[in-house]
CSV table of C-alpha atoms in Angstrom, one decimal:
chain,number,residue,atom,x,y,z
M,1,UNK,CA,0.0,0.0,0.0
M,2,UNK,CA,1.4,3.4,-1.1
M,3,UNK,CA,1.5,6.5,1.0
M,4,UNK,CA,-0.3,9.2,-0.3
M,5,UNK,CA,0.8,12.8,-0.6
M,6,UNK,CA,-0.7,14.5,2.4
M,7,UNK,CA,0.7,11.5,4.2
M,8,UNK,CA,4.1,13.2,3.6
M,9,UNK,CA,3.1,17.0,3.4
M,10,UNK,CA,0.8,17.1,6.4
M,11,UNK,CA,3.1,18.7,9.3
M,12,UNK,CA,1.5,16.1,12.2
M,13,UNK,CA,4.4,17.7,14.7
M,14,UNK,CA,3.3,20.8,14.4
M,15,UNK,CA,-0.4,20.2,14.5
M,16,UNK,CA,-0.1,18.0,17.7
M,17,UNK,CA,2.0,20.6,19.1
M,18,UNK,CA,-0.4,23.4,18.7
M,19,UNK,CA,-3.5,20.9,19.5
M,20,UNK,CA,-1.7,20.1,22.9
M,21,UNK,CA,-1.1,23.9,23.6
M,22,UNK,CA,-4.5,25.1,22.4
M,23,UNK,CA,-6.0,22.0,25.4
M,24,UNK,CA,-3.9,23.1,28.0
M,25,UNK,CA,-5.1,26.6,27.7
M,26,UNK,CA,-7.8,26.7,30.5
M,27,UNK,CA,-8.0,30.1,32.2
M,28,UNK,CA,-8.4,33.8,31.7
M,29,UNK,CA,-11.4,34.1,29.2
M,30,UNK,CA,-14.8,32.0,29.5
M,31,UNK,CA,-14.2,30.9,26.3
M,32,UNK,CA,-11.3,29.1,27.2
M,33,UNK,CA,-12.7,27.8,30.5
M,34,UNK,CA,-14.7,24.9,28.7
M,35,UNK,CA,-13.3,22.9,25.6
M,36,UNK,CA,-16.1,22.8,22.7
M,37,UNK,CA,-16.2,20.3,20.1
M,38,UNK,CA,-16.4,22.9,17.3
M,39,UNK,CA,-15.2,26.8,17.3
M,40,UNK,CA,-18.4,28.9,16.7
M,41,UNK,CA,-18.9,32.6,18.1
M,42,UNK,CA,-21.0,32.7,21.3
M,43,UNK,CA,-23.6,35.5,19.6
């Protein structure tokens, strides 16, 4: 089975990184206080 081209392009380092950072982030504004399954705006 051949790898395909995202398989090598996708930068998975840097989007775990920034996944991992964005998850810790838990205080300061309420919209960091509760981790939502999809990013929508409140109003």
């Amino acid at each position: 089975m051949q790898k395909r081209f995202i398989e090598y392009d996708l930068p998975l380092a840097e989007i775990s990184e920034a996944s991992a950072r964005e998850k810790n982030i838990r205080h300061g504004h309420p919209s960091t206080l509760h981790i939502w399954w999809a990013r929508r705006p409140l109003a």
